[in-house]
Each structure stands twice: as C-alpha cells, then as structure tokens.
Amino acid sequence: MPQTCDHLLLRAIRKERIERTPVWIMRQAGRYLPEYISLKNRAGGFIKMVKNPDIACEITMQPIKRFSLDCAIVFSDILVISDMFGIELSFEENKGPRFDKTIRSETDLKKIKRDYDVEDVNYVFDAISRIKSDLNNEKPLIGFIGSPWTVATYFIEGNSTKVFDIVKNMMRENKVLLQNILEEITSASIKYINQQIIAGIDVVMIFDTWGGLLNTNDFSDLSIKYVNKIRESLVNPTIPVIYYTREPQDKIEVLRNLNVDVIGIDSSVKIGEFRKALNDKFAIQGNLDKEILKLNEDQIFTAVDGVLSEYGCNTGHIFNLGTGITPDIQPEKVECLLNAVEQLSPQYNQR
Ligand code: CP3
C-alpha cells in the first residue's frame, strides 16, 4: 500500500525537492460539478449531505474521480462545530448560513451547551473513516476547522453578513466578552480537530476567512493567539497545519509568529513577495484568482505560469485558487488548470 507521507502534497509542505507543484482546489467538491447538484437534490440539501457520512464521502470523492488532484478535503463546513454548542445551523439556498441562536451577551454565552462533546459531530469522523478507506492512501486527506475568530463572527452575527456591525461593536464595547467567546470556541475546536486527527486526516487546515477584518494588533490578540493555541494542543504535534487567510498584506509581522507549516493566501498579494516577506519560514498555498477560470485555455495557461513564476522558489509551493471555486465555473476549466500546473510546474521545481 502506498504511504501517504511520501505524497507530493506532504513533501511540498516539508519543502522537499519534488518533480512538480502539487495542486488542489478550495471547494473542489461543490456546485460547479453536475454530479454534486444531482446528489444534493436527491439528498435534500447541503446540511443533509454533510450529516450523512456515506453521502459526504461520495461527494468528497467526486472531484477525485473526475480530476487528477493531489489531495481530498473532507466534505463538511467550518460551521458544523455549532452542533457542539447546541446551536442549530441551516443553509437557505443562495442565502448562506443561519443559526437558530446567537451569542451576543454573557447571558447568551452561559446558556449554550459547554461540555463540547465530540459525539455531537460524529458524522464528520464517520465520513473521515469512509473517505480514508476509499482513498486507500493514494492521496492525503485534509480535515479542517474555522479559526475561532472566523467562527465567532458567525456565532455573533447569526448569519452571513458583509458588514460585521455587531462583531465590530462588541470589539469596541466588550472585548472581554469577545475573548471569552473565543476561548470557548478554541476549547471546542481543539477537541473537534483532535478527533478528526484520530479518525485519520493527514493534514489540518484552519480557515481564517475573516482574519483580514482585524487591524494588526487585534489580529494578533483575537485570531493568531487562538490559532497557535490550537496548534500547540494537537494530539499529533507533527501533523502538518495549513492556515488560510485573505488580504494578508498588512499582517506580515504578526504572521511571522504563526506556528503552522503552510500559509494559504488569496489573490490580493503577490505570492513570491509574500513568501520572501515571511523569510521562507512557511510553505505557501495559492493563489490564482478564480476569475481566471472564466477565460480561455491559453489565458489560463498564461495565468498559471504567472503564479508559478512569481512564486520564485523551487520548493514549498502548493498550487490553489485564492478563494473557493464558485458555481459559475465550468468543470472543463478546472481540467485545464490542472493540465497547466502539470505541464508548466516541473521546470520551476527543477531549477
Ligand atoms: O473545500 C472543500 O471542498 C471542503 C468543503 C468546505 C465547505 N465549506 C463546503 C461548503 C469548506 C472547507 C468550507 C469552509 C467554509 N465554510 C468557510 C471558509 C472558507 C471560505 O470559503 O472562505 C466559510 C466561511 C464557510 C461558511 C459557509 N459555508 C458559507 C458562508 C457558505 C455559503 C456561501 C457559499 O459558498 O455557498 C457555506 C456553504 C458551503 N460550504 C457550500 C459548500 C460546498 C455550498 C453549499 C451548497 O449550497 O451546495
């Protein structure tokens, strides 16, 4: 049986010299795939798929069967951790997530379930076992959580907001409450991700999608601090960790203190400049603008070459989009992107 530790993605994370750049796509299982839509209709919606381990496994494997990707990522969501708090998550079509309760006061915080029992999310660990068995160690599996800060923005707002008024207000008026909420989410996250590790994931990814909302000091105190705490509490201290954030340009100083292996970034920064600014401390994941996938084959090849060349180093690059793929992208364009990375990246790794 092949050893996952020898796989390209894990070797790139360790910054070993490899033959080509590994590639996967955030949200690679999703609505741009007709086979996803068809299973989603049969299953009765996103949450039902996530909570059914057989279906979650099947969805995870859909892009793996269709394309030549270098890893799988568990089909789930950063917000299902709400089950450990007794908060009910739902998704209305095209409206994003919604919770049945919010945490906006000390009283709200006292009322939530605080034993953080991982059994409440057993469906995730069952899905992981099934996926690992289907993958047969041919590809590594990424498990994930949201950063406490990013999850907190949803717990406080209660839905998908673009303005974050309530969170920003809490930051000004009652930082202690915010810190207490972050401590609670951190405790639950540690138990949750550790159980994913026990269930068999090969890589941990922490999504800090809304880290960019914070100024430098707050970013350090309200986000990075808790990410590092999670890292330090992992049952397997050597499991690789990928941290993802958006708009990281003014966060370089703070990011240097991150205790992770890889930083994933969006397309707002130049990947090579970002790598150098961090003194090559991390492997870097990213960062093709997903809008490029609306262009033709030649343009996709040119843009992929642009990212590979901008990265500017022969180790430690994991190719990805800057943000998750969206339903308006045709699957053929993903095929084209993967061909481009396969054909163009060897020359950048062999330098
Ligand atoms: O990458 C993968 O394929 C793994 C699965 C995955 C999902 N969500 C599935 C999903 C992962 C890693 C996430 C992470 C996630 N979820 C983040 C952080 C990463 C990011 O995209 O910034 C956030 C902020 C969420 C919360 C969330 N989930 C929102 C705001 C939404 C609605 C917006 C949207 O894209 O539809 C979701 C829904 C969601 N999560 C879908 C999928 C496949 C779409 C569900 C559907 O309607 O079919």
PDB file of C-alpha atoms in Angstrom, residues 102-332:
ATOM      1  CA  THR A 102     -26.629  33.989  18.519  1.00  0.00           C
ATOM      2  CA  ILE A 103     -24.020  34.680  21.219  1.00  0.00           C
ATOM      3  CA  ARG A 104     -24.096  38.420  21.898  1.00  0.00           C
ATOM      4  CA  SER A 105     -24.024  38.666  25.697  1.00  0.00           C
ATOM      5  CA  GLU A 106     -22.634  36.940  28.821  1.00  0.00           C
ATOM      6  CA  THR A 107     -26.135  35.520  29.318  1.00  0.00           C
ATOM      7  CA  ASP A 108     -26.146  34.040  25.783  1.00  0.00           C
ATOM      8  CA  LEU A 109     -22.727  32.540  26.468  1.00  0.00           C
ATOM      9  CA  LYS A 110     -23.898  30.986  29.761  1.00  0.00           C
ATOM     10  CA  LYS A 111     -26.915  29.460  28.040  1.00  0.00           C
ATOM     11  CA  ILE A 112     -25.001  27.478  25.401  1.00  0.00           C
ATOM     12  CA  LYS A 113     -24.045  23.834  25.864  1.00  0.00           C
ATOM     13  CA  ARG A 114     -20.474  23.878  27.158  1.00  0.00           C
ATOM     14  CA  ASP A 115     -19.377  20.286  27.608  1.00  0.00           C
ATOM     15  CA  TYR A 116     -18.128  20.205  23.994  1.00  0.00           C
ATOM     16  CA  ASP A 117     -18.907  16.596  23.334  1.00  0.00           C
ATOM     17  CA  VAL A 118     -17.343  15.419  20.065  1.00  0.00           C
ATOM     18  CA  GLU A 119     -20.119  12.826  19.780  1.00  0.00           C
ATOM     19  CA  ASP A 120     -22.331  15.686  18.582  1.00  0.00           C
ATOM     20  CA  VAL A 121     -20.325  15.744  15.344  1.00  0.00           C
ATOM     21  CA  ASN A 122     -19.716  12.012  14.968  1.00  0.00           C
ATOM     22  CA  TYR A 123     -20.975  12.224  11.394  1.00  0.00           C
ATOM     23  CA  VAL A 124     -17.738  14.049  10.482  1.00  0.00           C
ATOM     24  CA  PHE A 125     -15.477  11.344  11.954  1.00  0.00           C
ATOM     25  CA  ASP A 126     -17.565   8.607  10.329  1.00  0.00           C
ATOM     26  CA  ALA A 127     -17.200  10.404   6.990  1.00  0.00           C
ATOM     27  CA  ILE A 128     -13.412  10.639   7.528  1.00  0.00           C
ATOM     28  CA  SER A 129     -13.140   6.864   8.142  1.00  0.00           C
ATOM     29  CA  ARG A 130     -15.082   6.114   4.963  1.00  0.00           C
ATOM     30  CA  ILE A 131     -13.075   8.621   2.874  1.00  0.00           C
ATOM     31  CA  LYS A 132      -9.753   7.248   4.170  1.00  0.00           C
ATOM     32  CA  SER A 133     -10.811   3.793   3.173  1.00  0.00           C
ATOM     33  CA  ASP A 134     -11.885   4.949  -0.324  1.00  0.00           C
ATOM     34  CA  LEU A 135      -8.646   6.908  -0.792  1.00  0.00           C
ATOM     35  CA  ASN A 136      -6.628   3.805   0.079  1.00  0.00           C
ATOM     36  CA  ASN A 137      -3.629   6.006   0.984  1.00  0.00           C
ATOM     37  CA  GLU A 138      -3.291   7.059  -2.647  1.00  0.00           C
ATOM     38  CA  LYS A 139      -3.900  10.696  -1.718  1.00  0.00           C
ATOM     39  CA  PRO A 140      -3.721  12.564   1.576  1.00  0.00           C
ATOM     40  CA  LEU A 141      -6.888  13.838   3.235  1.00  0.00           C
ATOM     41  CA  ILE A 142      -7.240  17.371   4.623  1.00  0.00           C
ATOM     42  CA  GLY A 143      -9.501  17.859   7.642  1.00  0.00           C
ATOM     43  CA  PHE A 144     -10.379  21.361   8.780  1.00  0.00           C
ATOM     44  CA  ILE A 145     -11.833  23.815  11.248  1.00  0.00           C
ATOM     45  CA  GLY A 146     -12.533  27.535  11.116  1.00  0.00           C
ATOM     46  CA  SER A 147     -10.296  29.780  13.199  1.00  0.00           C
ATOM     47  CA  PRO A 148     -12.018  30.720  16.464  1.00  0.00           C
ATOM     48  CA  TRP A 149     -12.215  34.344  15.262  1.00  0.00           C
ATOM     49  CA  THR A 150     -13.869  33.434  11.940  1.00  0.00           C
ATOM     50  CA  VAL A 151     -16.332  31.047  13.623  1.00  0.00           C
ATOM     51  CA  ALA A 152     -17.072  33.701  16.277  1.00  0.00           C
ATOM     52  CA  THR A 153     -18.101  36.222  13.617  1.00  0.00           C
ATOM     53  CA  TYR A 154     -20.864  33.802  12.540  1.00  0.00           C
ATOM     54  CA  PHE A 155     -21.904  32.874  16.113  1.00  0.00           C
ATOM     55  CA  ILE A 156     -22.216  36.575  16.977  1.00  0.00           C
ATOM     56  CA  GLU A 157     -23.852  37.816  13.776  1.00  0.00           C
ATOM     57  CA  GLY A 158     -26.047  34.716  13.374  1.00  0.00           C
ATOM     58  CA  ASN A 159     -25.804  34.704   9.585  1.00  0.00           C
ATOM     59  CA  SER A 160     -23.616  35.558   6.620  1.00  0.00           C
ATOM     60  CA  THR A 161     -23.061  39.302   6.891  1.00  0.00           C
ATOM     61  CA  LYS A 162     -20.929  41.524   4.762  1.00  0.00           C
ATOM     62  CA  VAL A 163     -20.764  44.347   7.326  1.00  0.00           C
ATOM     63  CA  PHE A 164     -19.992  42.674  10.679  1.00  0.00           C
ATOM     64  CA  ASP A 165     -21.516  45.583  12.673  1.00  0.00           C
ATOM     65  CA  ILE A 166     -22.412  43.500  15.718  1.00  0.00           C
ATOM     66  CA  VAL A 167     -18.955  41.900  15.986  1.00  0.00           C
ATOM     67  CA  LYS A 168     -17.207  45.218  15.464  1.00  0.00           C
ATOM     68  CA  ASN A 169     -19.387  46.792  18.116  1.00  0.00           C
ATOM     69  CA  MET A 170     -18.570  44.002  20.584  1.00  0.00           C
ATOM     70  CA  MET A 171     -14.874  44.521  19.857  1.00  0.00           C
ATOM     71  CA  ARG A 172     -15.194  48.161  20.904  1.00  0.00           C
ATOM     72  CA  GLU A 173     -17.689  47.831  23.755  1.00  0.00           C
ATOM     73  CA  ASN A 174     -16.954  44.471  25.374  1.00  0.00           C
ATOM     74  CA  LYS A 175     -13.675  42.919  24.359  1.00  0.00           C
ATOM     75  CA  VAL A 176     -13.694  40.665  27.419  1.00  0.00           C
ATOM     76  CA  LEU A 177     -16.910  39.020  26.251  1.00  0.00           C
ATOM     77  CA  LEU A 178     -15.414  38.547  22.792  1.00  0.00           C
ATOM     78  CA  GLN A 179     -12.304  36.965  24.331  1.00  0.00           C
ATOM     79  CA  ASN A 180     -14.478  34.655  26.437  1.00  0.00           C
ATOM     80  CA  ILE A 181     -16.361  33.557  23.315  1.00  0.00           C
ATOM     81  CA  LEU A 182     -13.040  32.963  21.529  1.00  0.00           C
ATOM     82  CA  GLU A 183     -11.750  30.879  24.473  1.00  0.00           C
ATOM     83  CA  GLU A 184     -14.865  28.702  24.347  1.00  0.00           C
ATOM     84  CA  ILE A 185     -14.641  28.173  20.579  1.00  0.00           C
ATOM     85  CA  THR A 186     -10.933  27.367  20.976  1.00  0.00           C
ATOM     86  CA  SER A 187     -11.688  24.660  23.574  1.00  0.00           C
ATOM     87  CA  ALA A 188     -14.341  23.067  21.368  1.00  0.00           C
ATOM     88  CA  SER A 189     -12.115  23.360  18.260  1.00  0.00           C
ATOM     89  CA  ILE A 190      -9.237  21.548  19.970  1.00  0.00           C
ATOM     90  CA  LYS A 191     -11.454  18.587  20.834  1.00  0.00           C
ATOM     91  CA  TYR A 192     -13.053  18.606  17.390  1.00  0.00           C
ATOM     92  CA  ILE A 193      -9.870  18.744  15.312  1.00  0.00           C
ATOM     93  CA  ASN A 194      -8.117  16.219  17.564  1.00  0.00           C
ATOM     94  CA  GLN A 195     -10.937  13.765  16.949  1.00  0.00           C
ATOM     95  CA  GLN A 196     -10.571  14.373  13.190  1.00  0.00           C
ATOM     96  CA  ILE A 197      -6.865  13.530  13.569  1.00  0.00           C
ATOM     97  CA  ILE A 198      -7.729  10.363  15.479  1.00  0.00           C
ATOM     98  CA  ALA A 199     -10.218   9.474  12.705  1.00  0.00           C
ATOM     99  CA  GLY A 200      -7.353   9.614  10.199  1.00  0.00           C
ATOM    100  CA  ILE A 201      -6.876  13.003   8.482  1.00  0.00           C
ATOM    101  CA  ASP A 202      -3.344  13.623   7.171  1.00  0.00           C
ATOM    102  CA  VAL A 203      -3.322  17.430   7.213  1.00  0.00           C
ATOM    103  CA  VAL A 204      -5.096  20.052   9.339  1.00  0.00           C
ATOM    104  CA  MET A 205      -6.360  23.214   7.681  1.00  0.00           C
ATOM    105  CA  ILE A 206      -7.547  26.254   9.649  1.00  0.00           C
ATOM    106  CA  PHE A 207      -9.722  28.700   7.703  1.00  0.00           C
ATOM    107  CA  ASP A 208      -9.407  32.275   8.962  1.00  0.00           C
ATOM    108  CA  THR A 209     -11.500  33.756   6.192  1.00  0.00           C
ATOM    109  CA  TRP A 210     -12.337  36.920   8.159  1.00  0.00           C
ATOM    110  CA  GLY A 211      -8.928  37.473   9.788  1.00  0.00           C
ATOM    111  CA  GLY A 212      -8.422  40.338   7.339  1.00  0.00           C
ATOM    112  CA  LEU A 213     -11.139  42.368   9.086  1.00  0.00           C
ATOM    113  CA  LEU A 214      -8.872  42.907  12.077  1.00  0.00           C
ATOM    114  CA  ASN A 215      -6.169  45.513  12.440  1.00  0.00           C
ATOM    115  CA  THR A 216      -2.660  44.271  13.191  1.00  0.00           C
ATOM    116  CA  ASN A 217      -2.925  44.281  16.996  1.00  0.00           C
ATOM    117  CA  ASP A 218      -6.382  42.775  17.086  1.00  0.00           C
ATOM    118  CA  PHE A 219      -5.345  40.188  14.501  1.00  0.00           C
ATOM    119  CA  SER A 220      -2.614  39.043  16.852  1.00  0.00           C
ATOM    120  CA  ASP A 221      -4.747  39.107  20.042  1.00  0.00           C
ATOM    121  CA  LEU A 222      -8.076  37.904  18.656  1.00  0.00           C
ATOM    122  CA  SER A 223      -7.054  35.478  15.945  1.00  0.00           C
ATOM    123  CA  ILE A 224      -3.433  34.295  15.782  1.00  0.00           C
ATOM    124  CA  LYS A 225      -3.185  33.726  19.533  1.00  0.00           C
ATOM    125  CA  TYR A 226      -6.010  31.156  19.404  1.00  0.00           C
ATOM    126  CA  VAL A 227      -4.739  29.519  16.204  1.00  0.00           C
ATOM    127  CA  ASN A 228      -1.381  28.963  17.902  1.00  0.00           C
ATOM    128  CA  LYS A 229      -3.139  27.608  20.988  1.00  0.00           C
ATOM    129  CA  ILE A 230      -4.936  25.051  18.821  1.00  0.00           C
ATOM    130  CA  ARG A 231      -1.685  24.094  17.100  1.00  0.00           C
ATOM    131  CA  GLU A 232       0.001  23.554  20.452  1.00  0.00           C
ATOM    132  CA  SER A 233      -2.823  21.285  21.608  1.00  0.00           C
ATOM    133  CA  LEU A 234      -2.868  18.828  18.714  1.00  0.00           C
ATOM    134  CA  VAL A 235      -2.740  15.131  19.671  1.00  0.00           C
ATOM    135  CA  ASN A 236      -0.222  14.578  16.895  1.00  0.00           C
ATOM    136  CA  PRO A 237       2.179  17.521  17.204  1.00  0.00           C
ATOM    137  CA  THR A 238       3.864  16.724  13.888  1.00  0.00           C
ATOM    138  CA  ILE A 239       0.751  16.676  11.702  1.00  0.00           C
ATOM    139  CA  PRO A 240       1.116  19.445   9.080  1.00  0.00           C
ATOM    140  CA  VAL A 241      -1.060  22.534   9.534  1.00  0.00           C
ATOM    141  CA  ILE A 242      -2.203  24.912   6.780  1.00  0.00           C
ATOM    142  CA  TYR A 243      -3.517  28.319   7.846  1.00  0.00           C
ATOM    143  CA  TYR A 244      -5.606  30.250   5.310  1.00  0.00           C
ATOM    144  CA  THR A 245      -6.479  33.920   5.343  1.00  0.00           C
ATOM    145  CA  ARG A 246      -7.451  36.706   2.970  1.00  0.00           C
ATOM    146  CA  GLU A 247      -5.959  40.162   2.432  1.00  0.00           C
ATOM    147  CA  PRO A 248      -2.813  39.406   4.458  1.00  0.00           C
ATOM    148  CA  GLN A 249      -0.703  42.291   3.082  1.00  0.00           C
ATOM    149  CA  ASP A 250      -0.585  44.357   6.278  1.00  0.00           C
ATOM    150  CA  LYS A 251      -0.310  41.304   8.559  1.00  0.00           C
ATOM    151  CA  ILE A 252       3.209  40.104   7.738  1.00  0.00           C
ATOM    152  CA  GLU A 253       4.760  40.914  11.153  1.00  0.00           C
ATOM    153  CA  VAL A 254       2.051  39.021  13.008  1.00  0.00           C
ATOM    154  CA  LEU A 255       2.025  36.097  10.573  1.00  0.00           C
ATOM    155  CA  ARG A 256       5.726  35.525  11.305  1.00  0.00           C
ATOM    156  CA  ASN A 257       4.637  34.383  14.783  1.00  0.00           C
ATOM    157  CA  LEU A 258       2.286  31.735  13.460  1.00  0.00           C
ATOM    158  CA  ASN A 259       3.098  28.206  14.457  1.00  0.00           C
ATOM    159  CA  VAL A 260       1.997  26.448  11.261  1.00  0.00           C
ATOM    160  CA  ASP A 261       3.646  24.813   8.247  1.00  0.00           C
ATOM    161  CA  VAL A 262       1.802  26.446   5.374  1.00  0.00           C
ATOM    162  CA  ILE A 263       0.096  29.793   4.851  1.00  0.00           C
ATOM    163  CA  GLY A 264      -2.658  29.834   2.250  1.00  0.00           C
ATOM    164  CA  ILE A 265      -3.468  33.212   0.713  1.00  0.00           C
ATOM    165  CA  ASP A 266      -5.983  34.835  -1.593  1.00  0.00           C
ATOM    166  CA  SER A 267      -5.124  36.661  -4.823  1.00  0.00           C
ATOM    167  CA  SER A 268      -4.782  40.094  -3.208  1.00  0.00           C
ATOM    168  CA  VAL A 269      -0.998  39.697  -2.783  1.00  0.00           C
ATOM    169  CA  LYS A 270       1.901  38.596  -4.966  1.00  0.00           C
ATOM    170  CA  ILE A 271       2.787  35.100  -3.822  1.00  0.00           C
ATOM    171  CA  GLY A 272       6.557  35.491  -4.272  1.00  0.00           C
ATOM    172  CA  GLU A 273       6.712  38.792  -2.418  1.00  0.00           C
ATOM    173  CA  PHE A 274       4.628  37.290   0.354  1.00  0.00           C
ATOM    174  CA  ARG A 275       6.919  34.226   0.613  1.00  0.00           C
ATOM    175  CA  LYS A 276      10.007  36.432   0.818  1.00  0.00           C
ATOM    176  CA  ALA A 277       8.454  38.837   3.322  1.00  0.00           C
ATOM    177  CA  LEU A 278       7.956  35.825   5.609  1.00  0.00           C
ATOM    178  CA  ASN A 279      11.630  34.886   5.207  1.00  0.00           C
ATOM    179  CA  ASP A 280      10.783  31.486   3.704  1.00  0.00           C
ATOM    180  CA  LYS A 281       9.586  30.293   7.091  1.00  0.00           C
ATOM    181  CA  PHE A 282       6.475  28.646   5.593  1.00  0.00           C
ATOM    182  CA  ALA A 283       5.381  26.733   2.536  1.00  0.00           C
ATOM    183  CA  ILE A 284       2.809  28.852   0.689  1.00  0.00           C
ATOM    184  CA  GLN A 285      -0.511  27.787  -0.814  1.00  0.00           C
ATOM    185  CA  GLY A 286      -2.271  29.720  -3.556  1.00  0.00           C
ATOM    186  CA  ASN A 287      -3.159  31.959  -5.198  1.00  0.00           C
ATOM    187  CA  LEU A 288      -4.668  32.065  -8.698  1.00  0.00           C
ATOM    188  CA  ASP A 289      -7.648  34.416  -8.987  1.00  0.00           C
ATOM    189  CA  LYS A 290     -10.649  32.151  -9.555  1.00  0.00           C
ATOM    190  CA  GLU A 291     -11.985  34.627 -12.153  1.00  0.00           C
ATOM    191  CA  ILE A 292      -9.166  33.409 -14.440  1.00  0.00           C
ATOM    192  CA  LEU A 293     -11.167  30.186 -14.808  1.00  0.00           C
ATOM    193  CA  LYS A 294     -13.696  32.140 -16.865  1.00  0.00           C
ATOM    194  CA  LEU A 295     -11.085  32.785 -19.585  1.00  0.00           C
ATOM    195  CA  ASN A 296      -9.892  30.562 -22.443  1.00  0.00           C
ATOM    196  CA  GLU A 297      -7.281  27.811 -22.312  1.00  0.00           C
ATOM    197  CA  ASP A 298      -4.369  29.979 -23.450  1.00  0.00           C
ATOM    198  CA  GLN A 299      -5.206  32.651 -20.915  1.00  0.00           C
ATOM    199  CA  ILE A 300      -5.463  30.054 -18.132  1.00  0.00           C
ATOM    200  CA  PHE A 301      -2.056  28.616 -19.071  1.00  0.00           C
ATOM    201  CA  THR A 302      -0.513  32.103 -19.065  1.00  0.00           C
ATOM    202  CA  ALA A 303      -2.027  32.961 -15.684  1.00  0.00           C
ATOM    203  CA  VAL A 304      -0.921  29.635 -14.121  1.00  0.00           C
ATOM    204  CA  ASP A 305       2.586  30.238 -15.452  1.00  0.00           C
ATOM    205  CA  GLY A 306       2.422  33.715 -13.935  1.00  0.00           C
ATOM    206  CA  VAL A 307       1.718  32.352 -10.439  1.00  0.00           C
ATOM    207  CA  LEU A 308       4.362  29.586 -10.696  1.00  0.00           C
ATOM    208  CA  SER A 309       6.991  32.037 -11.852  1.00  0.00           C
ATOM    209  CA  GLU A 310       6.010  34.732  -9.338  1.00  0.00           C
ATOM    210  CA  TYR A 311       6.381  32.183  -6.503  1.00  0.00           C
ATOM    211  CA  GLY A 312      10.063  32.204  -7.437  1.00  0.00           C
ATOM    212  CA  CYS A 313      11.461  29.250  -5.498  1.00  0.00           C
ATOM    213  CA  ASN A 314      11.910  25.547  -6.291  1.00  0.00           C
ATOM    214  CA  THR A 315      10.333  24.222  -3.069  1.00  0.00           C
ATOM    215  CA  GLY A 316       7.339  24.782  -0.824  1.00  0.00           C
ATOM    216  CA  HIS A 317       4.604  25.836  -3.254  1.00  0.00           C
ATOM    217  CA  ILE A 318       1.139  24.262  -3.199  1.00  0.00           C
ATOM    218  CA  PHE A 319      -0.942  25.489  -6.101  1.00  0.00           C
ATOM    219  CA  ASN A 320      -4.532  26.534  -5.359  1.00  0.00           C
ATOM    220  CA  LEU A 321      -7.021  29.275  -6.120  1.00  0.00           C
ATOM    221  CA  GLY A 322      -7.069  32.366  -3.895  1.00  0.00           C
ATOM    222  CA  THR A 323     -10.657  31.644  -2.818  1.00  0.00           C
ATOM    223  CA  GLY A 324     -13.058  28.725  -3.216  1.00  0.00           C
ATOM    224  CA  ILE A 325     -14.315  27.791  -6.666  1.00  0.00           C
ATOM    225  CA  THR A 326     -17.835  29.083  -7.404  1.00  0.00           C
ATOM    226  CA  PRO A 327     -20.830  27.591  -9.267  1.00  0.00           C
ATOM    227  CA  ASP A 328     -20.252  29.843 -12.313  1.00  0.00           C
ATOM    228  CA  ILE A 329     -17.072  27.940 -13.322  1.00  0.00           C
ATOM    229  CA  GLN A 330     -17.222  25.120 -15.883  1.00  0.00           C
ATOM    230  CA  PRO A 331     -15.563  21.844 -14.795  1.00  0.00           C
ATOM    231  CA  GLU A 332     -13.565  21.819 -18.079  1.00  0.00           C
TER     232      GLU A 332
END
